[in-house]
Each structure stands twice: as C-alpha cells, then as structure tokens.
Coordinates of C-alpha atoms in Angstrom, one line a residue:
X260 CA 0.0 0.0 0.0
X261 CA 1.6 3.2 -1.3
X262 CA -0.5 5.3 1.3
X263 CA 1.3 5.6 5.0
X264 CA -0.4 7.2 7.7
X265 CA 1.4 10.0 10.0
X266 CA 1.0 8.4 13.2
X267 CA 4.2 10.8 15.0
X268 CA 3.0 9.0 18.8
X269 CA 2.4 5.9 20.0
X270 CA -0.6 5.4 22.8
X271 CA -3.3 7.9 23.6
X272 CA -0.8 10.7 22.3
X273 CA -1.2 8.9 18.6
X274 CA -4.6 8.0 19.4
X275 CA -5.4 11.7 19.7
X276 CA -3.5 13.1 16.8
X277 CA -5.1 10.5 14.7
X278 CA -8.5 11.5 15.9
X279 CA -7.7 15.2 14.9
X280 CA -6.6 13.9 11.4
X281 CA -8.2 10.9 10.6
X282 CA -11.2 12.7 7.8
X283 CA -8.7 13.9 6.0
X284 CA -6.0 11.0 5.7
X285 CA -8.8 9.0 5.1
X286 CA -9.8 11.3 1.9
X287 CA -6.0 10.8 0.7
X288 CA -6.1 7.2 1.1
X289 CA -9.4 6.5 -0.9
X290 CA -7.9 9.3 -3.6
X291 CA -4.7 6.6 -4.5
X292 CA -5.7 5.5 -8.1
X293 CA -6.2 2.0 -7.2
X294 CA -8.6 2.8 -4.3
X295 CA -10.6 5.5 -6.4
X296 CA -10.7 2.9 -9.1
X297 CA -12.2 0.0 -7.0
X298 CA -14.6 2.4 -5.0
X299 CA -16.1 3.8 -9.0
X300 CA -15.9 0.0 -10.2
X301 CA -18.5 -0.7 -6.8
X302 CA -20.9 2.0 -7.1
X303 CA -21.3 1.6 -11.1
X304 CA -22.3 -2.7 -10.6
X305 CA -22.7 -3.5 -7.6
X306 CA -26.7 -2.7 -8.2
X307 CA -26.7 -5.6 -11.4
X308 CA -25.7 -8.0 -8.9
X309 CA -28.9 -10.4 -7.6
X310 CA -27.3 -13.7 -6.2
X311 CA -24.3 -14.6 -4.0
X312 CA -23.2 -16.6 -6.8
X313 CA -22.4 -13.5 -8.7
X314 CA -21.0 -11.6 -6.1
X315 CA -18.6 -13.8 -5.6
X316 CA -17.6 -14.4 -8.8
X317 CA -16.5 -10.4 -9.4
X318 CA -13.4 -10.6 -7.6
X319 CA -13.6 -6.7 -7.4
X320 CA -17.0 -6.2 -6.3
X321 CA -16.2 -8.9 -3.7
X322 CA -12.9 -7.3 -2.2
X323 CA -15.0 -4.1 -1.0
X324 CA -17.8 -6.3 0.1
X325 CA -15.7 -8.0 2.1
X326 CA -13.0 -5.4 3.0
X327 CA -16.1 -3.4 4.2
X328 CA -16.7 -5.8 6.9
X329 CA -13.5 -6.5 7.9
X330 CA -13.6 -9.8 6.0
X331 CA -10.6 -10.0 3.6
X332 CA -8.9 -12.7 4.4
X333 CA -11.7 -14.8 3.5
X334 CA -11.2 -13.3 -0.4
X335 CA -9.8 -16.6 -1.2
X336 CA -12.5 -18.7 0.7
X337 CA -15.3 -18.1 -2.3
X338 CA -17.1 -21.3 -1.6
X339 CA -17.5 -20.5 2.2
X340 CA -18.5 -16.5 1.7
X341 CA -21.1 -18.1 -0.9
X342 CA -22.4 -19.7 1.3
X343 CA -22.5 -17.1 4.0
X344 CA -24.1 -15.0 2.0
X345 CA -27.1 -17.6 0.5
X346 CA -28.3 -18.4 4.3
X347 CA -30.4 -15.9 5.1
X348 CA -30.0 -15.1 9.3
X349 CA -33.7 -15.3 10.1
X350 CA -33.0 -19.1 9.9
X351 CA -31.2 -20.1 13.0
X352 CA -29.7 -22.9 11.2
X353 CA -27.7 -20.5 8.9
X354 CA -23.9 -20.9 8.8
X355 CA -23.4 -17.2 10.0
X356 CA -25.5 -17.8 13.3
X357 CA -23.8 -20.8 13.7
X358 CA -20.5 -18.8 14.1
X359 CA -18.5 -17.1 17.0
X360 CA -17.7 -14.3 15.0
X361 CA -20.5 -12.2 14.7
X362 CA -19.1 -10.0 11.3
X363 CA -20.2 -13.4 9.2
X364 CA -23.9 -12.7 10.7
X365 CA -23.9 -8.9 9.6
X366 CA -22.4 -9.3 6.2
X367 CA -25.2 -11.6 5.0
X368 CA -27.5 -10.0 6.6
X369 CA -26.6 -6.4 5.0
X370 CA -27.1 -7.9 1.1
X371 CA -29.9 -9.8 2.1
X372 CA -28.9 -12.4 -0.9
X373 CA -30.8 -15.3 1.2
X374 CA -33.7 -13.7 1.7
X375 CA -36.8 -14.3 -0.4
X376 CA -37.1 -10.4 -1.3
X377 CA -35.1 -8.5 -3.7
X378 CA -31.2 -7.7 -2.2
X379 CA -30.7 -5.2 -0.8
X380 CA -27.3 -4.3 -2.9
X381 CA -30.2 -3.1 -5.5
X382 CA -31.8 -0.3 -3.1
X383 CA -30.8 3.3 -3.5
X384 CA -27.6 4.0 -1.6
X385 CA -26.6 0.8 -1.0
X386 CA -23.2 1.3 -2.7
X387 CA -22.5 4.5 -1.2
X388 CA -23.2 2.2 2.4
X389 CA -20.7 -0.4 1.6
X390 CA -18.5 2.3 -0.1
X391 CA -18.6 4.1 3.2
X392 CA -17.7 1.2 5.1
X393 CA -14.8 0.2 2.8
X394 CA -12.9 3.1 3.3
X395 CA -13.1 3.2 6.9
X396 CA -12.0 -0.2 7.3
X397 CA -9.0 0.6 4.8
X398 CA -7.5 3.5 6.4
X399 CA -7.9 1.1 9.6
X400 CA -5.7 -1.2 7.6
X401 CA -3.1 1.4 6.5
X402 CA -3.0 2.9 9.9
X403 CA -2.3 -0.9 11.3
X404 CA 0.5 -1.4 8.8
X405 CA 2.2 1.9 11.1
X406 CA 0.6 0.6 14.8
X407 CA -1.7 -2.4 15.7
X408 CA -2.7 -0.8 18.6
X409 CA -4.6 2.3 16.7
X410 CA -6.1 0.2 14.3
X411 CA -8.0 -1.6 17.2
X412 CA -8.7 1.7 18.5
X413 CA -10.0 2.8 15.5
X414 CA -12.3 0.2 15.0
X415 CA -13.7 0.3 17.9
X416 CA -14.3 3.8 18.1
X417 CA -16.7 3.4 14.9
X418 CA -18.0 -0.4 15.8
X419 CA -19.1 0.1 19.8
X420 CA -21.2 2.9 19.2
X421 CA -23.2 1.0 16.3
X422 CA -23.6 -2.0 18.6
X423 CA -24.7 -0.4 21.5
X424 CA -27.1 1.6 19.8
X425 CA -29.2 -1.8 18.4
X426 CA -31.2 -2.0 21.2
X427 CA -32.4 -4.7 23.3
X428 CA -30.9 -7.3 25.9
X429 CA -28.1 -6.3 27.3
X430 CA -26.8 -10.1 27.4
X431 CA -27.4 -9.7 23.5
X432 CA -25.0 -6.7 23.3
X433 CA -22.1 -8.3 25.6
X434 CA -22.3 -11.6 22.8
X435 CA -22.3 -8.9 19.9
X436 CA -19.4 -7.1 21.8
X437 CA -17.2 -10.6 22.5
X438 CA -18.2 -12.3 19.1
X439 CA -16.4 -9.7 17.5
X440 CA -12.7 -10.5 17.4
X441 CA -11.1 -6.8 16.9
X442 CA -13.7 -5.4 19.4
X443 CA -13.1 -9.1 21.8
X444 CA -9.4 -7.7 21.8
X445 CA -9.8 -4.1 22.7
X446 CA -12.3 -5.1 25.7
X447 CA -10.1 -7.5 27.1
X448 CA -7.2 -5.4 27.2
X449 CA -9.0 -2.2 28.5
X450 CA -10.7 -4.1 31.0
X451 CA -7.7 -6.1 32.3
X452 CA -8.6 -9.3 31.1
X453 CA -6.8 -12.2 30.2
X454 CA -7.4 -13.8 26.7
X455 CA -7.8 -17.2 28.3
X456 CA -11.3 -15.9 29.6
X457 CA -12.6 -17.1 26.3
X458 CA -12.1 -20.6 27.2
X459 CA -14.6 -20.5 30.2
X460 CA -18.5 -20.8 29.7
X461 CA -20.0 -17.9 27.4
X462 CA -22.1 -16.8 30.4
X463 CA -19.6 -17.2 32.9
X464 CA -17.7 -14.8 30.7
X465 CA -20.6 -12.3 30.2
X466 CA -20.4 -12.1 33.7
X467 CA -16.7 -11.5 33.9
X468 CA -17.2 -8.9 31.1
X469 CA -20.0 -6.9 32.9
X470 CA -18.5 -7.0 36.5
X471 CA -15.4 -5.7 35.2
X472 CA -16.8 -2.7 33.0
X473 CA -18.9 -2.0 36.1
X474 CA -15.7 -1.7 38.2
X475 CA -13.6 0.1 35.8
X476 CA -15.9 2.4 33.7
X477 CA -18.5 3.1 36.3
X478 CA -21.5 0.7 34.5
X479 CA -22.6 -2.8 33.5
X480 CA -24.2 -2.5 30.1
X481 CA -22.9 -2.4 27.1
X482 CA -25.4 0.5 25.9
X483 CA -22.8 2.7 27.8
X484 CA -20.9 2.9 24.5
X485 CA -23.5 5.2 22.8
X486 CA -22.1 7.8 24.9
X487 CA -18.5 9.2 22.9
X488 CA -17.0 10.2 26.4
X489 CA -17.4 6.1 27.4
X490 CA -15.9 5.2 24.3
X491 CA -13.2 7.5 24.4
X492 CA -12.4 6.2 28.1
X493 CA -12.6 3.0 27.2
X494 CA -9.7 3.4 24.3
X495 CA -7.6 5.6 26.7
X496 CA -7.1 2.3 29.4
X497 CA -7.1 0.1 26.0
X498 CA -4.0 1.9 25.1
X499 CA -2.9 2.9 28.5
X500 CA -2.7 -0.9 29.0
X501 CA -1.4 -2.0 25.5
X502 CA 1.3 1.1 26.3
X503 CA 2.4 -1.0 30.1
X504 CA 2.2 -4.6 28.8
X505 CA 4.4 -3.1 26.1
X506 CA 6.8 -2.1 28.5
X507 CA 6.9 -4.6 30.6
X508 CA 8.1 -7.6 27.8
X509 CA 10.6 -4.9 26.7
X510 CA 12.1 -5.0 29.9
X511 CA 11.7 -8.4 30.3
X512 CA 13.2 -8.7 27.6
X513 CA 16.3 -6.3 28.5
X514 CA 16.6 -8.7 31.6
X515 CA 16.6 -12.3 29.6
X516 CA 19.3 -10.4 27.6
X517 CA 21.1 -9.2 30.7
X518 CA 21.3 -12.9 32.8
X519 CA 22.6 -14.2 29.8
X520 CA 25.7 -12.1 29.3
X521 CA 26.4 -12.4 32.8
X522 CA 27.2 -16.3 32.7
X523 CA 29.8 -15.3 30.5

C-alpha cells in the first residue's frame, strides 16, 4: 500500500493526533488510483448484482464487500463466503449464526442475498453504504501497517457505538461485543482481562465482562458505548494498558538479555 499514515506517537498521544486527522488522511487514502478505481468500479455494478453466486464471482465487487466488513482474508475462501451469503440469518440454522464471530452474521444480513425479497445491494444507496464502510476499514488497515494498537482503536471507536445503539438485551450486546474478534481484543485489554477468559463458559464470561466494565468504567451495560465520552475512556485504558504490557516484555526482555551475558 503506497499510502502511509502520519502516526508521529504511540498510545493515547497517537490516538489523539489521529482522531484530529483521521477525515482527511482517510480522503488521501481513498484518492490513490487503485482505491478510487475499485470504490467507481463498486458504485457503477454492484446494483446488477442479484445472487451470492455472482458476487462472488466479481473478484472486485467482492474485495470491498468483504473489506467493508473486515472480512478480507476470506477473499480466497469463495465457496464459504457463498455460502455465508445464500443463508439468510432469520434461519437459525444459517452458517453465519452458527459462528462465533458475529461479522459473518452482519455481512449476510446487510445484502440480504438469502432472503426471499429482492437484495438489498439493489436499493438506492446501498453502494454508497458499503463504499462508506470500505474506506473506513481501509484507512484502519493502513494505519495498522504503522501501529496495531490504533487500528484496534479505531475500529472500535466506529463499531461500539453501532452495537450499543441496536437495542435490546443487554446479554445480547455483551455476545455482539465478544463475538467480534477486533472489538473481543480491545475489551479485554481495557478491562484487564486475560485472553484465556474465552475458554470458560460464554455466560460465565458475560459475567466477567460486565463486572469488570462496572468496576472500571463506572456501569454494566454495554449501551454505555452510545455515549462518545465512554468510548473514548474505554480506548484511553485500552492503550494505556497496551502502552504497560508493552513495557513490561521490553524489559523483560532487556533482563533475559542481561542474565545471559552475565554467565559469561
């Protein structure tokens, strides 16, 4: 990727000169040739596409479908994002419900390819939805190329808010909130948790996941993050924390290095 973000900090220092920049390093990025070409090729045929057979089959229309979600990986994986995308979610026994990783679930659900209306890549603004999307999720990219650590932030800055303002059970938002790998990873670290909670029993760890936003951000619910001041806290301990553990292997490191020279 030609494109490189200034990031001139690392931690909540980066964090907020990125915020201050983001819009328009963000409007650079999608400006490269290659980006500008992909986003025009998306808006001008993504609306003559009806199945998830064809979708899949335009490997261009496909990479900002799936870029837009934070999907890429699975370009290759045509066969399994066909799939995804013919289930429709109101059957429970779709492949996307059936997986931890609730992106899948959104994705199909977004184009509606499953469903026995019209898809909904044929509506009116659709394109400039998953064009939207795209380039938010590519400057993430870019900007994690320069530091993992913003690119989490960044992504949860624009994904919490969304989730928390769905609505609902609050059990149903903590699942949203952990089946979500990026966001998974920014909640743990924030809130001091191991990644090894994931091994325990999903409500034991909805409960480990409340108790500890309740002790360190002051509430419980996950409809906290519709509030920007919550969100913002919540990245300023993610980093905080990323910024310590960071620290602490470089100097455990530095010590390794320093017990070995001294048996020499």
């Amino acid at each position: 990727m030609s494109f490189a973000p200034v990031i001139p900090f690392g931690g909540y220092a980066g964090w907020r000169f990125l915020d201050r920049t983001a819009e328009d390093q963000s409007a650079r990025l999608s400006a490269n040739p290659a980006n500008a070409r992909d986003i025009s090729y998306f808006r001008e045929n993504i609306g003559k596409v009806t199945s998830a057979a064809e979708l899949v089959a335009d490997y261009r229309l496909l990479n900002v479908a799936l870029t837009a979600f934070g999907l890429q990986d699975d370009l290759p994986n045509k066969a399994f994002i066909e799939r995804i995308l013919s289930d429709y979610v109101t059957d429970e026994n779709a492949l996307a419900n059936r997986l931890a990783d609730k992106r899948y679930r959104e994705f199909s659900e977004v184009f509606g390819f499953g469903s026995p209306l019209p898809p909904l890549s044929r509506l009116p603004g659709f394109a400039d939805k998953i064009i939207t999307r795209f380039e938010a999720e590519n400057f993430e990219q870019a900007v994690g190329e320069v530091n993992g650590e913003l690119r989490l932030a960044l992504n949860a800055a624009s994904d919490l808010p969304d989730i928390a303002a769905e609505g609902g059970r609050e059990s149903t938002l903590w699942y949203r909130i952990m089946g979500n790998p990026p966001l998974r990873e920014v909640m743990e670290t924030a809130l001091g948790l191991p990644s090894s909670v994931g091994g325990l029993d999903l409500e034991r760890q909805l409960q480990i996941f409340q108790d500890r936003a309740d002790a360190l951000l002051g509430s419980s619910d996950a409809s906290q993050f519709t509030d920007p001041d919550k969100v913002e806290n919540l990245i300023q301990q993610f980093l905080s924390r990323s910024q310590l553990a960071q620290g602490s292997a470089v100097t455990s490191s530095a010590s390794v290095a320093l017990t070995l020279l001294r048996g020499y």
